PDB file of C-alpha atoms in Angstrom:
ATOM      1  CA  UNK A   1     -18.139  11.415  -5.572  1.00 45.00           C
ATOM      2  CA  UNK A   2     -20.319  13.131  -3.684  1.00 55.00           C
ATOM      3  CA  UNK A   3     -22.124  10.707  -2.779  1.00 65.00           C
ATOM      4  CA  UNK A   4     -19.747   8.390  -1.332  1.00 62.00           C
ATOM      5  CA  UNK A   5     -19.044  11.594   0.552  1.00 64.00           C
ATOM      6  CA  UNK A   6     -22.798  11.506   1.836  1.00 73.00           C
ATOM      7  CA  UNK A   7     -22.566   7.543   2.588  1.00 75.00           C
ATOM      8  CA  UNK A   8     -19.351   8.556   5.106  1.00 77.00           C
ATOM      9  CA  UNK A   9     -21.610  11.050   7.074  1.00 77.00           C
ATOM     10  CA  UNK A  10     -24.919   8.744   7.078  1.00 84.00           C
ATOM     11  CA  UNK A  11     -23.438   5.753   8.496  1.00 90.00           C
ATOM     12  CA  UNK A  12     -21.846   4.849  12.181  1.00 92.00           C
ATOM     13  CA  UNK A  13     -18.465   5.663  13.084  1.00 92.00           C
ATOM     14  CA  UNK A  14     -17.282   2.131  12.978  1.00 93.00           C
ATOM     15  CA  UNK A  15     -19.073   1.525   9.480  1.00 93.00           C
ATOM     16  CA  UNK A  16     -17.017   4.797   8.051  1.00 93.00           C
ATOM     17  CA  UNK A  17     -13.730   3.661   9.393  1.00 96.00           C
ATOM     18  CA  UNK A  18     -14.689   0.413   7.320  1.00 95.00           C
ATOM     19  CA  UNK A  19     -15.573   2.296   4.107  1.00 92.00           C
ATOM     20  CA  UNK A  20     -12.954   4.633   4.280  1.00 94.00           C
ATOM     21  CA  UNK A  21     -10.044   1.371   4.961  1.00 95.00           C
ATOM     22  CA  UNK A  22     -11.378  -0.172   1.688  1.00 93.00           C
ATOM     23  CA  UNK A  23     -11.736   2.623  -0.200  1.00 91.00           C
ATOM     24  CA  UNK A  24      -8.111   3.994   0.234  1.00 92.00           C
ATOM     25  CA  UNK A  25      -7.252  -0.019  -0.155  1.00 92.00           C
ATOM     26  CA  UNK A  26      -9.238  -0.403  -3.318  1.00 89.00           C
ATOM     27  CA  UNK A  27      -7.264   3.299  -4.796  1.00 87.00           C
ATOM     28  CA  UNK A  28      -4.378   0.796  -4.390  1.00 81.00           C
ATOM     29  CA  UNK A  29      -5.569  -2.014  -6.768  1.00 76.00           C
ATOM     30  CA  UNK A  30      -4.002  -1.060 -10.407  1.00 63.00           C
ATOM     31  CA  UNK A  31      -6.475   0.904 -12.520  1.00 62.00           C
ATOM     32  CA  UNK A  32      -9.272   0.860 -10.068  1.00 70.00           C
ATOM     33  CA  UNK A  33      -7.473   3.945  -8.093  1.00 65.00           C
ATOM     34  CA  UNK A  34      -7.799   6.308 -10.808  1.00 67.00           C
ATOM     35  CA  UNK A  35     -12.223   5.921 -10.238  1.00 76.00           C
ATOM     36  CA  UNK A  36     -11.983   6.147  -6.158  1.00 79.00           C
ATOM     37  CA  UNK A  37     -12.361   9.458  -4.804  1.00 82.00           C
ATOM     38  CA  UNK A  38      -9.998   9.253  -1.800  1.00 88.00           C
ATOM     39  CA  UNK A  39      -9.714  12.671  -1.360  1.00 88.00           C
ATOM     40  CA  UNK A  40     -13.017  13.530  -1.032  1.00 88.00           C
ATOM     41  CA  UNK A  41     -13.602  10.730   1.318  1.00 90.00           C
ATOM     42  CA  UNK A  42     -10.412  11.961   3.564  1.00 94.00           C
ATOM     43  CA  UNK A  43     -11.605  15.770   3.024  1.00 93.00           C
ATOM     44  CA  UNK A  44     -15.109  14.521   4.800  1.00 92.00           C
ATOM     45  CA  UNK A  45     -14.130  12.385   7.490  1.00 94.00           C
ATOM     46  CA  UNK A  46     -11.760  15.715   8.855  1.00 95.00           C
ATOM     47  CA  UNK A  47     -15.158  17.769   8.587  1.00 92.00           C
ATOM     48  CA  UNK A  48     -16.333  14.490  10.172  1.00 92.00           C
ATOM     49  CA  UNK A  49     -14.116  14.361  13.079  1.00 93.00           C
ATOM     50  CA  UNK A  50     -14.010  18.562  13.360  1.00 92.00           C
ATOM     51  CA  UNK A  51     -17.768  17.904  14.237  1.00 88.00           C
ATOM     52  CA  UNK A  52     -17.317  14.855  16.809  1.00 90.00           C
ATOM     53  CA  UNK A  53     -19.056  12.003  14.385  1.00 90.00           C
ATOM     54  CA  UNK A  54     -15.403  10.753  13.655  1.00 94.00           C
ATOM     55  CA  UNK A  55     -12.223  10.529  15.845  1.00 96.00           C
ATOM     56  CA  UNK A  56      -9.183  12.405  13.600  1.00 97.00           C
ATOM     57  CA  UNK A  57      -6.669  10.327  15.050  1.00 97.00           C
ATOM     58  CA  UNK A  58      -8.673   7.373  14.435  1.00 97.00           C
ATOM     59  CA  UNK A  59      -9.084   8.786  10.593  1.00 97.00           C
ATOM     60  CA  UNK A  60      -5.382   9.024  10.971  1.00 98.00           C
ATOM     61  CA  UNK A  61      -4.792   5.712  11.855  1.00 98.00           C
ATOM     62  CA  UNK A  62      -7.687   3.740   9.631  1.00 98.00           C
ATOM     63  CA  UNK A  63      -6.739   5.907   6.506  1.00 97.00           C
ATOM     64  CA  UNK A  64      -2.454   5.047   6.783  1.00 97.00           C
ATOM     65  CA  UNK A  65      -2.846   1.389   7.856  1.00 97.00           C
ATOM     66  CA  UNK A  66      -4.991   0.899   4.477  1.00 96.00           C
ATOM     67  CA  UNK A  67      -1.988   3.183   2.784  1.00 94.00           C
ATOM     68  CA  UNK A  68      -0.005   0.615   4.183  1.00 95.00           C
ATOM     69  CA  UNK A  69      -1.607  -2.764   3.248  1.00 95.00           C
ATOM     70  CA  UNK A  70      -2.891  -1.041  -0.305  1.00 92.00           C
ATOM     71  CA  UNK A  71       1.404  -0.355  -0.795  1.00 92.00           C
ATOM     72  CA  UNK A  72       1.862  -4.036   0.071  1.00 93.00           C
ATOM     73  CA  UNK A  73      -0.516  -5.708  -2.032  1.00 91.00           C
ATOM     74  CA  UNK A  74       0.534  -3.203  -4.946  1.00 88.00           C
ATOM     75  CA  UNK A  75       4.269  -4.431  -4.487  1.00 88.00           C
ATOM     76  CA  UNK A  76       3.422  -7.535  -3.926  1.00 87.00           C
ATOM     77  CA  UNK A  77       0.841  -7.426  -7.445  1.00 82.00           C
ATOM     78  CA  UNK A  78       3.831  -5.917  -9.101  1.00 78.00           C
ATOM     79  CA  UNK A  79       6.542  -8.236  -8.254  1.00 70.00           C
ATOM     80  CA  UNK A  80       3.967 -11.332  -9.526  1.00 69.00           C
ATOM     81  CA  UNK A  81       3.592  -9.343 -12.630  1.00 65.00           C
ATOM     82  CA  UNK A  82       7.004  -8.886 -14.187  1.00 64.00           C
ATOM     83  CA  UNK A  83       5.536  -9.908 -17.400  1.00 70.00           C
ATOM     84  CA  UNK A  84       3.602  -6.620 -17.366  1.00 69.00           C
ATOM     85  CA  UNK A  85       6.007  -5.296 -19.820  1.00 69.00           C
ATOM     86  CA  UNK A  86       4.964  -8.374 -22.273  1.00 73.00           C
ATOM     87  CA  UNK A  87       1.749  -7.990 -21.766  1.00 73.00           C
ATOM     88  CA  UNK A  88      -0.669  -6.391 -24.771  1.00 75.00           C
ATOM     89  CA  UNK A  89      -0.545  -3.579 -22.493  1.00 68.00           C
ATOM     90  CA  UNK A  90       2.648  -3.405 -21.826  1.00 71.00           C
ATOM     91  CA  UNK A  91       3.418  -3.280 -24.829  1.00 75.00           C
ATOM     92  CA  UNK A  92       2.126  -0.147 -25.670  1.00 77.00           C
ATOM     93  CA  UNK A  93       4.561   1.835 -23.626  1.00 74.00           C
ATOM     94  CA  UNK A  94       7.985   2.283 -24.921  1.00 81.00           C
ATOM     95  CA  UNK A  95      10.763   0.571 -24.154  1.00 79.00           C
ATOM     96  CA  UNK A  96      12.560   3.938 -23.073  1.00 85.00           C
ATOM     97  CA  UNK A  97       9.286   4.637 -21.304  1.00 79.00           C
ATOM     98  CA  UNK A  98      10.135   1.480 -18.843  1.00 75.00           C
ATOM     99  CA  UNK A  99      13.838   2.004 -18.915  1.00 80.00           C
ATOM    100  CA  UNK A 100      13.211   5.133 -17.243  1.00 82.00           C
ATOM    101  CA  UNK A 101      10.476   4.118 -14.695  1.00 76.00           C
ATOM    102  CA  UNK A 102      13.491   1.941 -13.387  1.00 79.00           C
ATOM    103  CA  UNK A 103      15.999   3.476 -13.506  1.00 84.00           C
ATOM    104  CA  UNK A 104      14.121   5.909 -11.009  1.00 81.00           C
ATOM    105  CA  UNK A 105      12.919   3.138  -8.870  1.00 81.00           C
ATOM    106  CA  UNK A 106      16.323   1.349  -8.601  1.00 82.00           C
ATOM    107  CA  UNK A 107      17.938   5.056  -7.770  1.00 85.00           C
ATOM    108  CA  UNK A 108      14.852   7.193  -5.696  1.00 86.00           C
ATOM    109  CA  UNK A 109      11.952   4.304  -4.959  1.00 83.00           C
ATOM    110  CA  UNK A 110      12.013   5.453  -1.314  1.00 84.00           C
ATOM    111  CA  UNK A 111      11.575   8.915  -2.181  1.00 87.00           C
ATOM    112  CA  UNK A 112       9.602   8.480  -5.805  1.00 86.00           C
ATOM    113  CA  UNK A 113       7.448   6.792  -3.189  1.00 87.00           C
ATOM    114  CA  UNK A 114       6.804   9.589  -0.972  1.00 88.00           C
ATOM    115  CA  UNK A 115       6.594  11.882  -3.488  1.00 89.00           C
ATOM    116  CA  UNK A 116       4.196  10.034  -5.842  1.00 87.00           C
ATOM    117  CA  UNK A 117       1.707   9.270  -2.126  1.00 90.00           C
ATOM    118  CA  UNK A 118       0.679  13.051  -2.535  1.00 91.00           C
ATOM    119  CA  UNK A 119      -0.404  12.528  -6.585  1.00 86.00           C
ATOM    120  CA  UNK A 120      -3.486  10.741  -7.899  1.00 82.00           C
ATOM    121  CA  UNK A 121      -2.811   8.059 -10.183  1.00 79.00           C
ATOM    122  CA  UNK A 122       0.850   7.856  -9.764  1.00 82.00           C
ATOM    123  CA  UNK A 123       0.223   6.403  -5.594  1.00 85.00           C
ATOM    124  CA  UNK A 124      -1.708   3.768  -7.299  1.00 84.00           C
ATOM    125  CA  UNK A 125       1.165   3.406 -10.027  1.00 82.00           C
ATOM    126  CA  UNK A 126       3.934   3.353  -7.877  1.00 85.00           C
ATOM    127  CA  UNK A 127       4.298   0.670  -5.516  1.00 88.00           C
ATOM    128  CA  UNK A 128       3.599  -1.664  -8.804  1.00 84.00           C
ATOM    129  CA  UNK A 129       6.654  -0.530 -10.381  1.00 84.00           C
ATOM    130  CA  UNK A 130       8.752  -0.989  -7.223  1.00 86.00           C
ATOM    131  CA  UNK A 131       7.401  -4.322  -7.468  1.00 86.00           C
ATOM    132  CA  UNK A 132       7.688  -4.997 -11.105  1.00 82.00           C
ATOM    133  CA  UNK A 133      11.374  -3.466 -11.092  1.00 82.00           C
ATOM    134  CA  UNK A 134      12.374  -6.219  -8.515  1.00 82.00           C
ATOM    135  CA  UNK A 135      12.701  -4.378  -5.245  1.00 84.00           C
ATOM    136  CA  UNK A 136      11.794  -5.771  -1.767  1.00 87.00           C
ATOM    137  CA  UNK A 137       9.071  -4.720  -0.140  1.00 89.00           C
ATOM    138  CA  UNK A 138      11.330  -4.042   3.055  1.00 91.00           C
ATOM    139  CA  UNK A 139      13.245  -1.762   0.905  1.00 88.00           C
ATOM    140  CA  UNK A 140      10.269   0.725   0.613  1.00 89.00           C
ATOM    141  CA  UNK A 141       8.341  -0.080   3.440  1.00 93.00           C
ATOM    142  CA  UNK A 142      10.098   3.114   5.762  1.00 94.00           C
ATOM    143  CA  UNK A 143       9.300   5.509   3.064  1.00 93.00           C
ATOM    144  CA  UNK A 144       5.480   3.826   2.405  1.00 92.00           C
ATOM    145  CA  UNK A 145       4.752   4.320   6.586  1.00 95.00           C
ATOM    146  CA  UNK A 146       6.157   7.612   6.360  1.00 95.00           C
ATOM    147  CA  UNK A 147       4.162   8.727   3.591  1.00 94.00           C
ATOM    148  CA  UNK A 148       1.105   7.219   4.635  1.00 96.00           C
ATOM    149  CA  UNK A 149       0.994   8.742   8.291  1.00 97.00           C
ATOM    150  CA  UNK A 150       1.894  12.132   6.405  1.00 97.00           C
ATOM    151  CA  UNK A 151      -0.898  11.618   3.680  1.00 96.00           C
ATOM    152  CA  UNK A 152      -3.689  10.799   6.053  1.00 97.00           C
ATOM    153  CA  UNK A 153      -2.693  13.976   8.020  1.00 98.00           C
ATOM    154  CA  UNK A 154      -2.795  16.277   5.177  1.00 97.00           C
ATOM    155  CA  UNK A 155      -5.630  15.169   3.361  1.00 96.00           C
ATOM    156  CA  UNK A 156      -8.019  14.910   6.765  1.00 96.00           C
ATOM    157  CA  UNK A 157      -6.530  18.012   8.163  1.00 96.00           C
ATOM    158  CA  UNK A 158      -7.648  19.972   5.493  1.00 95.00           C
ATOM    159  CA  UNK A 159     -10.846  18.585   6.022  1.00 94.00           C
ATOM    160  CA  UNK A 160     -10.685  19.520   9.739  1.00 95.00           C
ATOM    161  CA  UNK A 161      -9.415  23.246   9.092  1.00 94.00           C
ATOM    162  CA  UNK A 162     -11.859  23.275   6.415  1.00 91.00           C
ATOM    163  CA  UNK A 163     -14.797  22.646   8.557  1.00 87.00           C
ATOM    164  CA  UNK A 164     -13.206  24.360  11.462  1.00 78.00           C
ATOM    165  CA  UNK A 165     -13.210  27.640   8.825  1.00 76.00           C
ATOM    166  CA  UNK A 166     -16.882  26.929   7.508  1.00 72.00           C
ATOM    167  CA  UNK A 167     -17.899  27.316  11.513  1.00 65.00           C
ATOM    168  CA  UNK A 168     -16.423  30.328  11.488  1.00 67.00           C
ATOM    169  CA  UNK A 169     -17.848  32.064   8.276  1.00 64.00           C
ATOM    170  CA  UNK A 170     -21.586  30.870   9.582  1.00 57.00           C
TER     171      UNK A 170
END
């Protein structure tokens, strides 16, 4: 992890906006999110853009757009694989286990959405189900831009205050 974080810092601004897009995008891809450490990567570019290498509203901006597209092609992976439930995996999880993943979507996707945006594993979990569960991607698209734009302010703002702090102490 750390040394992703150390790959943000040693490259050019333009190159970390890059990294950091396809990182959050890759934490989006089933599976793969759980081994991508977004958070450190958000925590560093705010200590980034508290020192002037990176722009905070351009971390902002980079880090909610990928939120954005990585919620898309998550729906969009979900809603090709409604035979996830047939699969070997699938399989595995019980039936009540499924029943209640949608009957939450169909009742709270919007805000299971939200929520889930602000816990590891479950972002990368959720827009799947909303896909696999049948819902259009226009039904949770408000509640994915809201919860991006929030995300990517609280994860590189505590980077920012962090490194704003560490100033301080020295």
């Amino acid at each position: 992890m750390d040394s992703l974080a150390a790959l943000l810092s040693d490259i050019p601004p333009a190159a970390a906006y890059a990294v950091l897009a396809a990182a959050i995008i890759g934490e989006s891809i089933l599976l793969v999110g759980a081994f991508i450490p977004t958070l450190v990567l958000m925590l560093t570019a705010g200590a980034l853009a508290r020192t002037g290498s990176l722009n905070l509203c351009g971390v902002i901006a980079v880090a909610a757009g990928a939120v954005m597209i990585g919620d898309a092609l998550g729906h969009r992976t979900g809603h090709l694989g409604k035979h996830l439930r047939t699969a070997k995996l699938g399989r595995r999880i019980p039936a009540s286990a499924w029943q209640r993943a949608e009957t939450l979507m169909n009742k709270r996707a919007g805000q299971t959405l939200l929520i889930f945006r602000f816990i590891p594993v479950m972002r990368t979990v959720a827009p799947h189900m909303a896909g696999v569960t049948g819902l259009t991607y226009r039904h949770i698209a408000p509640y994915s831009a809201l919860g991006s734009v929030a995300w990517a302010c609280v994860e590189s703002g505590a980077g920012y205050t962090a490194a704003f702090s560490l100033q301080h102490v020295t």
